[in-house]
Amino acid sequence: MTSTAHAISPDSGTHWTEPGAWAVAPGVHRIPLPLPMDGLRAVNVYVLETDDGLTLIDGGWAVEASRTQLEQSLKEIDRHVGDIRSFLVTHVHRDHYTQAVTIRREVGSHVSLGLGDKATLDLIHDRDRTGPDPHVALLERAGAPDIARAWGEFTRAHTPDLSQWDYPDTWLEGDVGLQVGGRALDAVHTPGHTRGHYVFADRDASLLFAGDHVLPTITPSIGFEPAVAAQPLGDFMASLTRVRGLPDLTLLPAHGPVAPSSHARVDELLAHHEDRLALCLEAVGGGALTSYDVAGVLSWTRHERTLASLDVFNSALATLETRAHLELLVARGGLAHAEQDGVVVYRRTIGT
């Protein structure tokens, strides 16, 4: 798959992370905001203009560099932060949610978020939790005790700023129609990347504000959230199929360039995960027992790196995404799983 590091966006004619307020359609601008300490480099926030002010789809990460860039980019269209009336946040991850919360505190904007992400916010706010981060137990059960230990040490050293994680004003539940000025949006629940993820479809303008659900050059992480779903990959692939059932729309992703066809990219993502499922099945047949074992057989990123070459964060992502693939294979009947000394092990079923 093509790297986001070399992607030109057709609205700007330059690298998709280039700062600015880039017109993608009448009354709609794409504003890339920086992501410090993040390999993705930027998140696209989309500005929808109305007679009453601005609605932003996603808010960015609440860090000074992002806030400064948002202010500068809004000036390019003769707007400012005080014009923001509402945020439609695709999901609860910090690069999408936290700046919406901090701006709301200043200017009174209204923030909406998918109800499925409430469980994650509840865990963040549960200060009385005495146990480790939920990912620690998942990684231990996945057969990755060293990664689990390193992840636990990292999370103990980084306490979240709860002022950036306040609850939204409105929870989105199910599929709903929204009116943003004169623009009708279909808010479509697309769990997988997170349990509460939403995309927003503007059928009249042929636009899909896709968040992290459909990314043009990379695949979103699956199964990596504190309140993990039982079948995150199954949810994700089902959500992709639902988006495939919408009209073919211009893809407006959270990371990467604007792309011409939501259908084409959904088809690629579904094919990619079917390929990974086949590789996981093969790895178990070859003797890999745990999610960590299977992840070690697979290659990662467009550079086809080994699991051992990844840092702690990305090796945890890889291990838990592999777990999501293996659990979907169990649900499909291709694998069986059992627990041995607190670790989940997998075997192929007869006939697979």
Short mmCIF file of C-alpha atoms in Angstrom, two decimals:
data_model
loop_
_atom_site.label_atom_id
_atom_site.label_comp_id
_atom_site.label_asym_id
_atom_site.label_seq_id
_atom_site.Cartn_x
_atom_site.Cartn_y
_atom_site.Cartn_z
CA MET A 1 0.00 0.00 0.00
CA THR A 2 1.14 3.55 -0.75
CA SER A 3 2.70 5.47 2.13
CA THR A 4 1.10 8.63 3.44
CA ALA A 5 4.61 10.09 3.45
CA HIS A 6 4.46 10.52 -0.36
CA ALA A 7 0.81 11.33 -0.99
CA ILE A 8 -0.36 14.36 -2.94
CA SER A 9 -3.90 15.54 -2.22
CA PRO A 10 -5.84 16.78 -5.25
CA ASP A 11 -7.47 19.66 -3.36
CA SER A 12 -4.11 21.23 -2.48
CA GLY A 13 -1.87 19.85 -5.23
CA THR A 14 0.77 19.20 -2.60
CA HIS A 15 1.59 16.78 0.21
CA TRP A 16 -1.58 16.12 2.19
CA THR A 17 -0.05 17.37 5.46
CA GLU A 18 0.76 20.82 4.01
CA PRO A 19 -0.87 23.45 6.28
CA GLY A 20 -3.81 25.41 4.93
CA ALA A 21 -7.56 25.51 4.49
CA TRP A 22 -8.02 23.53 1.31
CA ALA A 23 -11.39 23.68 -0.47
CA VAL A 24 -12.67 20.17 -1.20
CA ALA A 25 -16.22 21.24 -2.15
CA PRO A 26 -18.32 24.43 -1.92
CA GLY A 27 -18.44 25.38 1.75
CA VAL A 28 -16.12 22.54 2.84
CA HIS A 29 -12.42 22.95 3.69
CA ARG A 30 -9.79 20.43 4.77
CA ILE A 31 -7.41 21.65 7.48
CA PRO A 32 -4.46 19.33 8.29
CA LEU A 33 -3.32 19.69 11.89
CA PRO A 34 0.03 18.42 13.21
CA LEU A 35 0.40 15.35 15.40
CA PRO A 36 3.52 15.62 17.57
CA MET A 37 5.20 12.29 18.34
CA ASP A 38 2.93 10.48 15.88
CA GLY A 39 4.08 8.69 12.74
CA LEU A 40 0.94 9.81 10.92
CA ARG A 41 2.20 13.43 11.06
CA ALA A 42 -1.23 15.09 10.70
CA VAL A 43 -4.97 14.70 11.09
CA ASN A 44 -7.43 16.22 8.63
CA VAL A 45 -10.16 18.33 10.24
CA TYR A 46 -13.02 19.27 7.92
CA VAL A 47 -14.72 22.67 8.21
CA LEU A 48 -18.34 22.97 7.09
CA GLU A 49 -19.52 26.53 6.64
CA THR A 50 -23.09 27.53 7.48
CA ASP A 51 -24.91 30.84 7.89
CA ASP A 52 -24.76 30.37 11.67
CA GLY A 53 -21.07 29.50 11.96
CA LEU A 54 -18.82 26.49 11.51
CA THR A 55 -19.22 22.79 12.14
CA LEU A 56 -15.97 20.82 12.33
CA ILE A 57 -15.74 17.12 11.67
CA ASP A 58 -13.09 16.08 14.19
CA GLY A 59 -11.14 18.50 16.35
CA GLY A 60 -7.47 17.52 16.39
CA TRP A 61 -5.13 16.79 19.28
CA ALA A 62 -5.14 19.33 22.12
CA VAL A 63 -1.53 20.49 21.85
CA GLU A 64 -0.24 24.00 21.25
CA ALA A 65 1.04 23.34 17.72
CA SER A 66 -2.35 22.03 16.62
CA ARG A 67 -4.26 24.93 18.14
CA THR A 68 -1.93 27.49 16.52
CA GLN A 69 -2.27 25.84 13.12
CA LEU A 70 -6.06 25.68 13.40
CA GLU A 71 -6.22 29.41 14.11
CA GLN A 72 -3.89 30.26 11.22
CA SER A 73 -5.75 28.04 8.77
CA LEU A 74 -9.17 29.43 9.73
CA LYS A 75 -7.84 32.93 9.03
CA GLU A 76 -7.31 31.88 5.41
CA ILE A 77 -11.10 31.64 5.02
CA ASP A 78 -11.76 34.73 7.19
CA ARG A 79 -12.94 32.67 10.13
CA HIS A 80 -11.73 32.14 13.68
CA VAL A 81 -12.13 29.67 16.52
CA GLY A 82 -15.01 31.64 18.00
CA ASP A 83 -17.04 30.82 14.87
CA ILE A 84 -17.07 27.11 15.70
CA ARG A 85 -20.58 26.15 16.75
CA SER A 86 -20.25 22.38 16.83
CA PHE A 87 -17.97 19.37 16.45
CA LEU A 88 -18.98 16.04 14.97
CA VAL A 89 -16.21 13.77 16.25
CA THR A 90 -15.72 10.51 14.39
CA HIS A 91 -14.25 8.69 17.41
CA VAL A 92 -12.67 9.16 20.80
CA HIS A 93 -8.96 8.92 19.99
CA ARG A 94 -6.94 11.88 21.21
CA ASP A 95 -6.03 13.21 17.75
CA HIS A 96 -9.74 13.55 16.95
CA TYR A 97 -11.45 14.32 20.26
CA THR A 98 -9.34 16.25 22.77
CA GLN A 99 -9.07 19.60 20.98
CA ALA A 100 -12.83 19.64 20.43
CA VAL A 101 -13.26 19.40 24.21
CA THR A 102 -10.79 22.17 24.99
CA ILE A 103 -12.29 24.53 22.41
CA ARG A 104 -15.77 23.83 23.74
CA ARG A 105 -14.62 25.03 27.14
CA GLU A 106 -13.58 28.36 25.61
CA VAL A 107 -16.33 29.15 23.11
CA GLY A 108 -19.25 26.91 24.06
CA SER A 109 -19.28 24.72 20.93
CA HIS A 110 -21.43 21.59 20.99
CA VAL A 111 -19.60 18.23 20.82
CA SER A 112 -21.11 14.98 19.52
CA LEU A 113 -19.53 11.52 19.81
CA GLY A 114 -20.61 7.93 19.23
CA LEU A 115 -22.17 6.19 22.24
CA GLY A 116 -19.99 3.13 21.69
CA ASP A 117 -16.97 5.15 22.86
CA LYS A 118 -18.54 5.90 26.25
CA ALA A 119 -17.00 2.77 27.77
CA THR A 120 -13.52 4.03 26.90
CA LEU A 121 -14.22 7.46 28.39
CA ASP A 122 -15.60 5.77 31.52
CA LEU A 123 -12.32 3.87 31.93
CA ILE A 124 -10.29 7.05 31.47
CA HIS A 125 -12.33 8.76 34.19
CA ASP A 126 -12.21 5.88 36.64
CA ARG A 127 -9.44 7.26 38.83
CA ASP A 128 -10.04 4.62 41.50
CA ARG A 129 -8.95 1.77 39.24
CA THR A 130 -6.21 -0.15 41.02
CA GLY A 131 -5.43 -2.54 38.17
CA PRO A 132 -3.16 -1.88 35.20
CA ASP A 133 -4.21 -0.57 31.81
CA PRO A 134 -6.64 -3.10 30.21
CA HIS A 135 -4.19 -3.66 27.36
CA VAL A 136 -1.74 -5.24 29.79
CA ALA A 137 -4.02 -8.19 30.46
CA LEU A 138 -4.86 -8.53 26.76
CA LEU A 139 -1.18 -8.62 25.84
CA GLU A 140 -0.42 -11.18 28.55
CA ARG A 141 -3.22 -13.42 27.28
CA ALA A 142 -1.87 -12.91 23.76
CA GLY A 143 1.44 -14.47 24.84
CA ALA A 144 3.41 -11.20 24.90
CA PRO A 145 4.51 -10.73 28.54
CA ASP A 146 7.50 -8.50 27.72
CA ILE A 147 5.36 -6.13 25.65
CA ALA A 148 2.71 -6.20 28.38
CA ARG A 149 5.28 -5.25 31.01
CA ALA A 150 6.67 -2.39 28.92
CA TRP A 151 3.17 -1.16 28.11
CA GLY A 152 2.25 -1.15 31.80
CA GLU A 153 5.35 0.86 32.68
CA PHE A 154 4.57 3.36 29.94
CA THR A 155 0.95 3.91 30.98
CA ARG A 156 1.83 4.25 34.67
CA ALA A 157 4.17 7.09 33.75
CA HIS A 158 1.55 8.94 31.68
CA THR A 159 -1.56 10.04 33.54
CA PRO A 160 -4.20 11.49 31.20
CA ASP A 161 -5.27 15.11 31.63
CA LEU A 162 -8.94 14.56 32.40
CA SER A 163 -9.79 18.13 31.39
CA GLN A 164 -9.18 16.99 27.80
CA TRP A 165 -11.44 13.97 28.17
CA ASP A 166 -14.74 15.46 29.33
CA TYR A 167 -17.89 13.79 28.07
CA PRO A 168 -19.61 15.08 24.90
CA ASP A 169 -22.82 17.08 24.86
CA THR A 170 -24.58 14.52 22.67
CA TRP A 171 -24.12 10.80 22.21
CA LEU A 172 -24.81 9.51 18.70
CA GLU A 173 -26.61 6.17 18.72
CA GLY A 174 -27.47 4.09 15.69
CA ASP A 175 -27.72 5.67 12.26
CA VAL A 176 -29.16 9.17 12.35
CA GLY A 177 -29.77 12.05 9.98
CA LEU A 178 -28.17 15.38 10.88
CA GLN A 179 -28.78 18.85 9.50
CA VAL A 180 -25.72 21.12 9.32
CA GLY A 181 -26.97 24.41 7.93
CA GLY A 182 -28.45 23.51 4.56
CA ARG A 183 -26.44 20.28 4.39
CA ALA A 184 -28.05 16.90 5.17
CA LEU A 185 -25.62 14.36 6.63
CA ASP A 186 -26.13 10.66 7.26
CA ALA A 187 -24.31 9.76 10.47
CA VAL A 188 -23.47 6.06 10.01
CA HIS A 189 -22.24 3.96 12.93
CA THR A 190 -19.09 2.13 11.79
CA PRO A 191 -17.57 0.21 14.73
CA GLY A 192 -14.23 -1.52 14.29
CA HIS A 193 -11.44 0.99 14.74
CA THR A 194 -13.31 1.95 17.90
CA ARG A 195 -16.68 0.77 19.16
CA GLY A 196 -18.23 4.21 18.70
CA HIS A 197 -16.76 5.24 15.35
CA TYR A 198 -18.98 7.20 12.93
CA VAL A 199 -18.67 8.33 9.35
CA PHE A 200 -20.72 11.18 7.92
CA ALA A 201 -22.07 10.94 4.37
CA ASP A 202 -23.23 13.96 2.38
CA ARG A 203 -25.03 12.25 -0.48
CA ASP A 204 -26.05 15.48 -2.23
CA ALA A 205 -22.43 16.70 -2.41
CA SER A 206 -21.08 13.15 -2.94
CA LEU A 207 -18.75 13.35 0.07
CA LEU A 208 -17.81 10.80 2.73
CA PHE A 209 -16.20 12.20 5.90
CA ALA A 210 -14.60 8.90 6.79
CA GLY A 211 -12.58 9.51 9.96
CA ASP A 212 -10.23 6.57 10.50
CA HIS A 213 -12.68 4.00 9.13
CA VAL A 214 -11.63 4.26 5.48
CA LEU A 215 -8.10 5.58 5.01
CA PRO A 216 -6.72 5.92 1.47
CA THR A 217 -3.17 4.63 1.89
CA ILE A 218 -2.97 2.79 5.22
CA THR A 219 -5.19 0.52 7.31
CA PRO A 220 -6.53 1.66 10.70
CA SER A 221 -5.64 -0.22 13.85
CA ILE A 222 -8.14 -2.88 14.91
CA GLY A 223 -8.75 -4.19 18.43
CA PHE A 224 -6.69 -1.54 20.20
CA GLU A 225 -8.93 0.34 22.62
CA PRO A 226 -9.32 0.10 26.40
CA ALA A 227 -12.91 -1.20 26.18
CA VAL A 228 -12.22 -3.76 23.48
CA ALA A 229 -15.06 -5.33 21.52
CA ALA A 230 -15.57 -9.08 21.31
CA GLN A 231 -15.04 -9.12 17.52
CA PRO A 232 -13.40 -5.84 16.47
CA LEU A 233 -12.29 -7.10 13.06
CA GLY A 234 -15.68 -8.64 12.37
CA ASP A 235 -17.26 -5.32 13.32
CA PHE A 236 -14.84 -3.43 11.09
CA MET A 237 -15.41 -5.59 8.04
CA ALA A 238 -19.18 -5.47 8.52
CA SER A 239 -18.94 -1.67 8.78
CA LEU A 240 -16.91 -1.55 5.58
CA THR A 241 -19.63 -3.53 3.86
CA ARG A 242 -22.22 -1.05 5.11
CA VAL A 243 -20.21 1.87 3.73
CA ARG A 244 -19.86 -0.04 0.45
CA GLY A 245 -23.66 -0.01 0.34
CA LEU A 246 -23.69 3.80 0.24
CA PRO A 247 -23.26 5.58 -3.10
CA ASP A 248 -19.67 5.82 -4.36
CA LEU A 249 -18.49 9.05 -2.71
CA THR A 250 -15.39 11.22 -2.68
CA LEU A 251 -13.31 9.95 0.24
CA LEU A 252 -12.40 12.59 2.83
CA PRO A 253 -10.17 10.71 5.29
CA ALA A 254 -8.74 11.74 8.64
CA HIS A 255 -5.22 10.76 7.55
CA GLY A 256 -4.00 10.92 3.97
CA PRO A 257 -5.07 12.64 0.77
CA VAL A 258 -8.56 13.12 -0.61
CA ALA A 259 -9.41 10.15 -2.84
CA PRO A 260 -11.97 9.85 -5.64
CA SER A 261 -13.79 6.61 -4.75
CA SER A 262 -14.96 5.29 -1.38
CA HIS A 263 -16.00 2.04 -3.08
CA ALA A 264 -12.56 1.36 -4.54
CA ARG A 265 -10.82 1.84 -1.21
CA VAL A 266 -13.36 -0.23 0.74
CA ASP A 267 -12.83 -3.08 -1.69
CA GLU A 268 -9.06 -2.85 -1.16
CA LEU A 269 -9.42 -2.87 2.62
CA LEU A 270 -11.73 -5.89 2.61
CA ALA A 271 -9.31 -7.76 0.32
CA HIS A 272 -6.35 -6.79 2.53
CA HIS A 273 -7.94 -8.26 5.65
CA GLU A 274 -8.99 -11.44 3.85
CA ASP A 275 -5.34 -11.83 2.84
CA ARG A 276 -4.20 -11.29 6.42
CA LEU A 277 -6.75 -13.81 7.68
CA ALA A 278 -5.36 -16.39 5.25
CA LEU A 279 -1.80 -15.67 6.43
CA CYS A 280 -2.86 -16.04 10.07
CA LEU A 281 -4.52 -19.38 9.33
CA GLU A 282 -1.38 -20.54 7.56
CA ALA A 283 0.82 -19.42 10.47
CA VAL A 284 -1.22 -21.42 12.98
CA GLY A 285 -1.04 -24.43 10.67
CA GLY A 286 2.74 -23.98 10.64
CA GLY A 287 2.98 -24.20 14.43
CA ALA A 288 2.41 -20.66 15.73
CA LEU A 289 0.27 -20.95 18.86
CA THR A 290 -0.41 -17.48 20.28
CA SER A 291 -1.31 -14.08 18.88
CA TYR A 292 2.24 -12.98 19.59
CA ASP A 293 3.64 -16.03 17.77
CA VAL A 294 1.51 -15.35 14.71
CA ALA A 295 2.35 -11.64 14.72
CA GLY A 296 5.99 -12.67 14.70
CA VAL A 297 5.48 -14.66 11.50
CA LEU A 298 3.74 -11.79 9.69
CA SER A 299 5.36 -8.66 8.28
CA TRP A 300 4.31 -5.15 9.31
CA THR A 301 4.00 -1.77 7.59
CA ARG A 302 4.70 -1.13 3.91
CA HIS A 303 8.37 -1.75 4.68
CA GLU A 304 7.53 -5.35 5.68
CA ARG A 305 9.22 -5.00 9.04
CA THR A 306 9.44 -7.80 11.59
CA LEU A 307 7.56 -7.65 14.86
CA ALA A 308 10.86 -7.61 16.77
CA SER A 309 11.93 -4.42 14.95
CA LEU A 310 8.87 -2.43 16.08
CA ASP A 311 8.78 -0.16 19.12
CA VAL A 312 6.61 -1.01 22.14
CA PHE A 313 3.57 0.91 20.93
CA ASN A 314 3.56 -0.59 17.45
CA SER A 315 4.42 -4.09 18.62
CA ALA A 316 1.42 -3.91 20.97
CA LEU A 317 -0.76 -2.71 18.08
CA ALA A 318 0.49 -5.55 15.89
CA THR A 319 -0.05 -8.23 18.54
CA LEU A 320 -3.60 -7.13 19.35
CA GLU A 321 -4.52 -6.68 15.70
CA THR A 322 -3.33 -10.24 15.11
CA ARG A 323 -5.49 -11.33 18.03
CA ALA A 324 -8.48 -9.69 16.31
CA HIS A 325 -7.77 -11.68 13.12
CA LEU A 326 -7.40 -14.94 15.01
CA GLU A 327 -10.62 -14.40 16.96
CA LEU A 328 -12.50 -13.77 13.72
CA LEU A 329 -11.10 -17.03 12.36
CA VAL A 330 -12.43 -18.75 15.48
CA ALA A 331 -15.86 -17.20 14.87
CA ARG A 332 -15.74 -18.39 11.25
CA GLY A 333 -14.87 -21.92 12.35
CA GLY A 334 -11.37 -22.10 10.88
CA LEU A 335 -9.64 -22.10 14.27
CA ALA A 336 -10.35 -23.20 17.80
CA HIS A 337 -8.87 -21.57 20.89
CA ALA A 338 -8.15 -22.63 24.44
CA GLU A 339 -6.39 -21.17 27.46
CA GLN A 340 -3.14 -22.60 28.78
CA ASP A 341 -1.58 -21.03 31.87
CA GLY A 342 -3.39 -17.76 31.26
CA VAL A 343 -2.42 -17.56 27.55
CA VAL A 344 -4.83 -18.13 24.66
CA VAL A 345 -3.54 -20.64 22.12
CA TYR A 346 -5.00 -21.49 18.73
CA ARG A 347 -5.18 -24.58 16.55
CA ARG A 348 -6.68 -25.27 13.15
CA THR A 349 -9.95 -27.19 13.10
CA ILE A 350 -10.41 -30.38 11.14
CA GLY A 351 -10.81 -29.70 7.45
CA THR A 352 -9.12 -26.25 7.44
#
